[in-house]
Amino acid sequence: MSVDFSGRVAIVTGAGNGLGRSHALELAKRGAKVVVNDLGGARDGTGASSAAADEVVKLITDAGGEAFAHGANVAKFDEVEDMVKQTMERWGRVDILINNAGILRDKSFSKMELADFQLVMDVHVMGTVNCTKAVWEIMKEQQYGRIVMTTSSSGLYGNFGQTNYGAAKMAVIGLMNTLVLEGQKYDIRVNALAPTAGTRMTEDLMPEEILAMLKPESVTAGAMTLVTDDAPNKFILCAGAGGYAASKIVETDGIFLPESEQSPEAVLAQWDAVVASEGERELESGAKQSEKFLTKAMQALQGA
């Protein structure tokens, strides 16, 4: 099956370097018109420059594609709105949004300033919210949309020195989970990418020989599967160094305790049953958890 994006319009944030650059180039190579968004700041979010985004646009247009650069700071909604407005004026639709822009301000939680925590949350969480909000009604009206959240193993599993980054990257999973429910009837599909790649964000964190294996292009191969017409929905794809895997949030079947037995001692006494993997499953929504527990309670009452 050939993946083709002819006729599609895509916005890629943080597309001047690293993963975003790779995503933008591949989308354009496969026929999409691409908005190359990049503030052009340093890894910690300071500074600004259009040079990197302009270079990506030149690569696309020199190859016969269509693209333009926009330097919106994704943490500022008015700038994001302007980017989407220019996209609509030029091409009349937005089919794909890859939320990729990000910064790092790593320190142990003890040493981290709250300002550094807030800035990372602003860029990763509110940046993703702002861009998604700016295209949401457009996608609803056109009855089509493909949105990618960029999460991380730091959020899914934890990573020392990245409380701010990990919190932000897990927050976008919560955003995805609810947007999936709200966008379903409009064929808006929302997925998440958990990448491992050698980029500006990781260049001084890993040995050179390892970085050489972690090419952004290998992650992009996975990212493209999340924005096709046949894309999945509510899927967390982990990708890096040629490896591809799914990460899932599951809930065990658990136990039921009658009111007279609802104590910490009773819960601890049945801990093995609480954590038993048999019967665990992914839940379609938070309401399904309530439904499960209430069903257990009703069954217990009926059996009494």
GROMACS .gro file of C-alpha atoms in nm:
model
  304
    1MET     CA    1   0.000   0.000   0.000
    2SER     CA    2   0.145   0.334  -0.108
    3VAL     CA    3   0.115   0.635   0.124
    4ASP     CA    4   0.027   0.951  -0.067
    5PHE     CA    5  -0.071   1.295   0.064
    6SER     CA    6  -0.151   1.467  -0.266
    7GLY     CA    7  -0.415   1.734  -0.212
    8ARG     CA    8  -0.361   1.741   0.164
    9VAL     CA    9  -0.249   2.046   0.360
   10ALA     CA   10  -0.029   1.989   0.664
   11ILE     CA   11   0.100   2.208   0.946
   12VAL     CA   12   0.411   2.084   1.125
   13THR     CA   13   0.526   2.277   1.432
   14GLY     CA   14   0.891   2.293   1.528
   15ALA     CA   15   0.972   2.198   1.169
   16GLY     CA   16   1.299   2.385   1.126
   17ASN     CA   17   1.515   2.111   1.273
   18GLY     CA   18   1.517   1.749   1.385
   19LEU     CA   19   1.197   1.550   1.382
   20GLY     CA   20   0.977   1.835   1.261
   21ARG     CA   21   1.206   1.899   0.966
   22SER     CA   22   1.203   1.531   0.877
   23HIS     CA   23   0.821   1.515   0.905
   24ALA     CA   24   0.775   1.824   0.687
   25LEU     CA   25   1.010   1.702   0.415
   26GLU     CA   26   0.847   1.359   0.399
   27LEU     CA   27   0.495   1.502   0.385
   28ALA     CA   28   0.600   1.730   0.099
   29LYS     CA   29   0.781   1.447  -0.080
   30ARG     CA   30   0.455   1.254  -0.073
   31GLY     CA   31   0.249   1.539  -0.215
   32ALA     CA   32   0.128   1.747   0.078
   33LYS     CA   33   0.136   2.124   0.089
   34VAL     CA   34   0.325   2.207   0.408
   35VAL     CA   35   0.332   2.493   0.657
   36VAL     CA   36   0.679   2.485   0.813
   37ASN     CA   37   0.631   2.637   1.157
   38ASP     CA   38   0.934   2.722   1.366
   39LEU     CA   39   1.006   3.002   1.610
   40GLY     CA   40   1.373   2.934   1.555
   41GLY     CA   41   1.470   2.939   1.921
   42ALA     CA   42   1.742   2.746   2.099
   43ARG     CA   43   1.675   2.411   2.266
   44ASP     CA   44   1.578   2.587   2.590
   45GLY     CA   45   1.331   2.812   2.408
   46THR     CA   46   1.538   3.130   2.404
   47GLY     CA   47   1.593   3.340   2.092
   48ALA     CA   48   1.422   3.334   1.753
   49SER     CA   49   1.526   3.299   1.388
   50SER     CA   50   1.353   3.217   1.060
   51ALA     CA   51   1.664   3.069   0.896
   52ALA     CA   52   1.595   2.702   0.972
   53ALA     CA   53   1.231   2.714   0.859
   54ASP     CA   54   1.323   2.906   0.543
   55GLU     CA   55   1.581   2.640   0.457
   56VAL     CA   56   1.320   2.363   0.487
   57VAL     CA   57   1.079   2.559   0.265
   58LYS     CA   58   1.354   2.603   0.005
   59LEU     CA   59   1.427   2.229   0.006
   60ILE     CA   60   1.057   2.159  -0.053
   61THR     CA   61   1.003   2.419  -0.324
   62ASP     CA   62   1.328   2.332  -0.503
   63ALA     CA   63   1.197   1.976  -0.527
   64GLY     CA   64   0.874   2.102  -0.684
   65GLY     CA   65   0.658   2.106  -0.373
   66GLU     CA   66   0.455   2.380  -0.207
   67ALA     CA   67   0.537   2.523   0.134
   68PHE     CA   68   0.566   2.841   0.334
   69ALA     CA   69   0.728   2.924   0.665
   70HIS     CA   70   0.561   3.080   0.968
   71GLY     CA   71   0.739   3.177   1.287
   72ALA     CA   72   0.445   3.153   1.526
   73ASN     CA   73   0.531   3.091   1.889
   74VAL     CA   74   0.293   2.802   1.956
   75ALA     CA   75   0.250   2.918   2.316
   76LYS     CA   76   0.081   3.236   2.186
   77PHE     CA   77  -0.265   3.172   2.045
   78ASP     CA   78  -0.287   3.493   1.843
   79GLU     CA   79   0.029   3.397   1.652
   80VAL     CA   80  -0.104   3.046   1.591
   81GLU     CA   81  -0.433   3.191   1.468
   82ASP     CA   82  -0.242   3.405   1.220
   83MET     CA   83  -0.056   3.098   1.091
   84VAL     CA   84  -0.380   2.908   1.037
   85LYS     CA   85  -0.544   3.214   0.879
   86GLN     CA   86  -0.260   3.241   0.627
   87THR     CA   87  -0.287   2.869   0.555
   88MET     CA   88  -0.660   2.897   0.484
   89GLU     CA   89  -0.611   3.204   0.265
   90ARG     CA   90  -0.349   3.024   0.062
   91TRP     CA   91  -0.482   2.668   0.041
   92GLY     CA   92  -0.836   2.669   0.182
   93ARG     CA   93  -0.808   2.374   0.421
   94VAL     CA   94  -0.600   2.206   0.692
   95ASP     CA   95  -0.595   1.826   0.686
   96ILE     CA   96  -0.297   1.736   0.902
   97LEU     CA   97  -0.149   1.887   1.216
   98ILE     CA   98   0.166   1.744   1.369
   99ASN     CA   99   0.229   1.902   1.709
  100ASN     CA  100   0.605   1.867   1.733
  101ALA     CA  101   0.739   2.196   1.875
  102GLY     CA  102   0.914   2.161   2.207
  103ILE     CA  103   1.189   2.275   2.441
  104LEU     CA  104   1.393   2.123   2.723
  105ARG     CA  105   1.479   2.271   3.062
  106ASP     CA  106   1.610   1.965   3.245
  107LYS     CA  107   1.697   1.969   3.615
  108SER     CA  108   1.612   1.754   3.912
  109PHE     CA  109   1.286   1.859   4.076
  110SER     CA  110   1.475   1.986   4.383
  111LYS     CA  111   1.681   2.226   4.172
  112MET     CA  112   1.419   2.324   3.915
  113GLU     CA  113   1.279   2.675   3.918
  114LEU     CA  114   0.901   2.691   3.883
  115ALA     CA  115   0.950   2.928   3.589
  116ASP     CA  116   1.127   2.648   3.401
  117PHE     CA  117   0.844   2.409   3.483
  118GLN     CA  118   0.585   2.661   3.364
  119LEU     CA  119   0.764   2.741   3.037
  120VAL     CA  120   0.793   2.375   2.938
  121MET     CA  121   0.424   2.325   3.016
  122ASP     CA  122   0.334   2.637   2.814
  123VAL     CA  123   0.521   2.522   2.504
  124HIS     CA  124   0.438   2.152   2.507
  125VAL     CA  125   0.087   2.154   2.653
  126MET     CA  126  -0.059   2.494   2.567
  127GLY     CA  127   0.132   2.498   2.239
  128THR     CA  128  -0.038   2.174   2.144
  129VAL     CA  129  -0.375   2.301   2.271
  130ASN     CA  130  -0.340   2.631   2.080
  131CYS     CA  131  -0.255   2.467   1.748
  132THR     CA  132  -0.524   2.202   1.784
  133LYS     CA  133  -0.785   2.460   1.885
  134ALA     CA  134  -0.696   2.679   1.586
  135VAL     CA  135  -0.763   2.398   1.336
  136TRP     CA  136  -1.040   2.208   1.518
  137GLU     CA  137  -1.345   2.388   1.374
  138ILE     CA  138  -1.190   2.379   1.026
  139MET     CA  139  -1.147   2.004   1.049
  140LYS     CA  140  -1.499   1.959   1.185
  141GLU     CA  141  -1.647   2.161   0.898
  142GLN     CA  142  -1.451   1.972   0.631
  143GLN     CA  143  -1.532   1.641   0.806
  144TYR     CA  144  -1.168   1.535   0.803
  145GLY     CA  145  -0.862   1.579   1.019
  146ARG     CA  146  -0.549   1.396   1.130
  147ILE     CA  147  -0.373   1.525   1.442
  148VAL     CA  148  -0.055   1.395   1.603
  149MET     CA  149   0.049   1.469   1.960
  150THR     CA  150   0.417   1.425   2.033
  151THR     CA  151   0.449   1.246   2.365
  152SER     CA  152   0.757   1.084   2.517
  153SER     CA  153   0.879   0.788   2.716
  154SER     CA  154   0.964   1.051   2.979
  155GLY     CA  155   0.593   1.108   3.027
  156LEU     CA  156   0.476   0.751   2.976
  157TYR     CA  157   0.736   0.595   3.205
  158GLY     CA  158   0.938   0.872   3.374
  159ASN     CA  159   1.293   1.000   3.329
  160PHE     CA  160   1.524   1.151   3.591
  161GLY     CA  161   1.553   1.529   3.569
  162GLN     CA  162   1.247   1.574   3.349
  163THR     CA  163   0.951   1.634   3.579
  164ASN     CA  164   0.841   1.933   3.372
  165TYR     CA  165   0.889   1.761   3.036
  166GLY     CA  166   0.738   1.433   3.159
  167ALA     CA  167   0.432   1.606   3.303
  168ALA     CA  168   0.379   1.795   2.977
  169LYS     CA  169   0.421   1.487   2.762
  170MET     CA  170   0.169   1.289   2.965
  171ALA     CA  171  -0.075   1.580   2.957
  172VAL     CA  172  -0.101   1.562   2.578
  173ILE     CA  173  -0.211   1.197   2.612
  174GLY     CA  174  -0.504   1.312   2.824
  175LEU     CA  175  -0.580   1.575   2.561
  176MET     CA  176  -0.570   1.311   2.288
  177ASN     CA  177  -0.799   1.071   2.476
  178THR     CA  178  -1.082   1.322   2.499
  179LEU     CA  179  -1.035   1.477   2.154
  180VAL     CA  180  -1.072   1.127   2.007
  181LEU     CA  181  -1.422   1.108   2.156
  182GLU     CA  182  -1.519   1.459   2.045
  183GLY     CA  183  -1.377   1.428   1.693
  184GLN     CA  184  -1.495   1.079   1.606
  185LYS     CA  185  -1.812   1.169   1.416
  186TYR     CA  186  -1.622   1.426   1.208
  187ASP     CA  187  -1.352   1.178   1.100
  188ILE     CA  188  -1.094   1.366   1.305
  189ARG     CA  189  -0.843   1.107   1.423
  190VAL     CA  190  -0.599   1.192   1.698
  191ASN     CA  191  -0.291   0.984   1.775
  192ALA     CA  192   0.036   1.020   1.964
  193LEU     CA  193   0.397   0.963   1.868
  194ALA     CA  194   0.660   0.872   2.130
  195PRO     CA  195   0.991   0.923   1.947
  196THR     CA  196   1.351   0.836   2.022
  197ALA     CA  197   1.578   1.025   1.784
  198GLY     CA  198   1.911   1.201   1.765
  199THR     CA  199   1.811   1.568   1.750
  200ARG     CA  200   1.910   1.897   1.915
  201MET     CA  201   1.703   1.779   2.212
  202THR     CA  202   1.916   1.469   2.267
  203GLU     CA  203   2.252   1.543   2.105
  204ASP     CA  204   2.446   1.582   2.431
  205LEU     CA  205   2.259   1.310   2.618
  206MET     CA  206   2.382   1.007   2.421
  207PRO     CA  207   2.712   0.873   2.275
  208GLU     CA  208   2.780   0.955   1.908
  209GLU     CA  209   2.760   0.593   1.793
  210ILE     CA  210   2.411   0.562   1.944
  211LEU     CA  211   2.298   0.894   1.801
  212ALA     CA  212   2.402   0.774   1.456
  213MET     CA  213   2.139   0.499   1.480
  214LEU     CA  214   1.867   0.733   1.601
  215LYS     CA  215   1.787   0.906   1.275
  216PRO     CA  216   1.479   1.132   1.271
  217GLU     CA  217   1.375   0.971   0.942
  218SER     CA  218   1.309   0.639   1.114
  219VAL     CA  219   1.064   0.812   1.350
  220THR     CA  220   0.904   0.996   1.058
  221ALA     CA  221   0.828   0.663   0.888
  222GLY     CA  222   0.607   0.586   1.188
  223ALA     CA  223   0.462   0.936   1.212
  224MET     CA  224   0.334   0.918   0.854
  225THR     CA  225   0.120   0.614   0.941
  226LEU     CA  226  -0.068   0.826   1.195
  227VAL     CA  227  -0.184   1.086   0.939
  228THR     CA  228  -0.300   0.872   0.646
  229ASP     CA  229  -0.663   0.837   0.541
  230ASP     CA  230  -0.663   0.496   0.710
  231ALA     CA  231  -0.489   0.616   1.024
  232PRO     CA  232  -0.575   0.454   1.357
  233ASN     CA  233  -0.737   0.653   1.636
  234LYS     CA  234  -0.620   0.697   1.998
  235PHE     CA  235  -0.297   0.511   1.923
  236ILE     CA  236   0.038   0.570   2.095
  237LEU     CA  237   0.315   0.475   1.853
  238CYS     CA  238   0.667   0.444   1.989
  239ALA     CA  239   0.940   0.477   1.726
  240GLY     CA  240   1.317   0.499   1.713
  241ALA     CA  241   1.626   0.343   1.550
  242GLY     CA  242   1.405   0.133   1.325
  243GLY     CA  243   1.193  -0.002   1.610
  244TYR     CA  244   0.816   0.048   1.623
  245ALA     CA  245   0.587  -0.049   1.911
  246ALA     CA  246   0.253   0.040   2.068
  247SER     CA  247   0.218   0.178   2.420
  248LYS     CA  248  -0.114   0.112   2.590
  249ILE     CA  249  -0.292   0.229   2.904
  250VAL     CA  250  -0.480  -0.068   3.048
  251GLU     CA  251  -0.685  -0.127   3.360
  252THR     CA  252  -0.705  -0.454   3.549
  253ASP     CA  253  -1.042  -0.615   3.609
  254GLY     CA  254  -0.998  -0.558   3.982
  255ILE     CA  255  -1.219  -0.659   4.272
  256PHE     CA  256  -1.538  -0.558   4.449
  257LEU     CA  257  -1.571  -0.512   4.824
  258PRO     CA  258  -1.909  -0.468   4.994
  259GLU     CA  259  -1.949  -0.154   5.205
  260SER     CA  260  -1.885  -0.336   5.530
  261GLU     CA  261  -1.544  -0.452   5.401
  262GLN     CA  262  -1.422  -0.131   5.237
  263SER     CA  263  -1.105  -0.075   5.438
  264PRO     CA  264  -0.735  -0.045   5.352
  265GLU     CA  265  -0.677  -0.376   5.529
  266ALA     CA  266  -0.927  -0.552   5.302
  267VAL     CA  267  -0.781  -0.394   4.988
  268LEU     CA  268  -0.431  -0.502   5.090
  269ALA     CA  269  -0.556  -0.853   5.168
  270GLN     CA  270  -0.672  -0.887   4.807
  271TRP     CA  271  -0.387  -0.695   4.646
  272ASP     CA  272  -0.292  -0.987   4.419
  273ALA     CA  273  -0.641  -0.982   4.271
  274VAL     CA  274  -0.633  -0.600   4.236
  275VAL     CA  275  -0.318  -0.614   4.022
  276ALA     CA  276  -0.383  -0.943   3.838
  277SER     CA  277  -0.333  -0.894   3.462
  278GLU     CA  278  -0.596  -1.148   3.360
  279GLY     CA  279  -0.891  -0.959   3.214
  280GLU     CA  280  -0.711  -0.624   3.192
  281ARG     CA  281  -0.816  -0.406   2.899
  282GLU     CA  282  -0.803  -0.063   2.741
  283LEU     CA  283  -1.102   0.154   2.827
  284GLU     CA  284  -1.270   0.359   2.555
  285SER     CA  285  -1.345   0.646   2.797
  286GLY     CA  286  -1.341   0.737   3.164
  287ALA     CA  287  -1.709   0.649   3.183
  288LYS     CA  288  -1.619   0.287   3.113
  289GLN     CA  289  -1.434   0.269   3.445
  290SER     CA  290  -1.746   0.383   3.633
  291GLU     CA  291  -1.953   0.138   3.431
  292LYS     CA  292  -1.719  -0.148   3.525
  293PHE     CA  293  -1.725  -0.075   3.898
  294LEU     CA  294  -2.101  -0.021   3.906
  295THR     CA  295  -2.154  -0.348   3.717
  296LYS     CA  296  -1.946  -0.531   3.977
  297ALA     CA  297  -2.149  -0.370   4.255
  298MET     CA  298  -2.482  -0.459   4.092
  299GLN     CA  299  -2.370  -0.819   4.037
  300ALA     CA  300  -2.272  -0.845   4.404
  301LEU     CA  301  -2.607  -0.706   4.516
  302GLN     CA  302  -2.799  -0.943   4.290
  303GLY     CA  303  -2.595  -1.235   4.418
  304ALA     CA  304  -2.653  -1.143   4.785
   0.00000   0.00000   0.00000
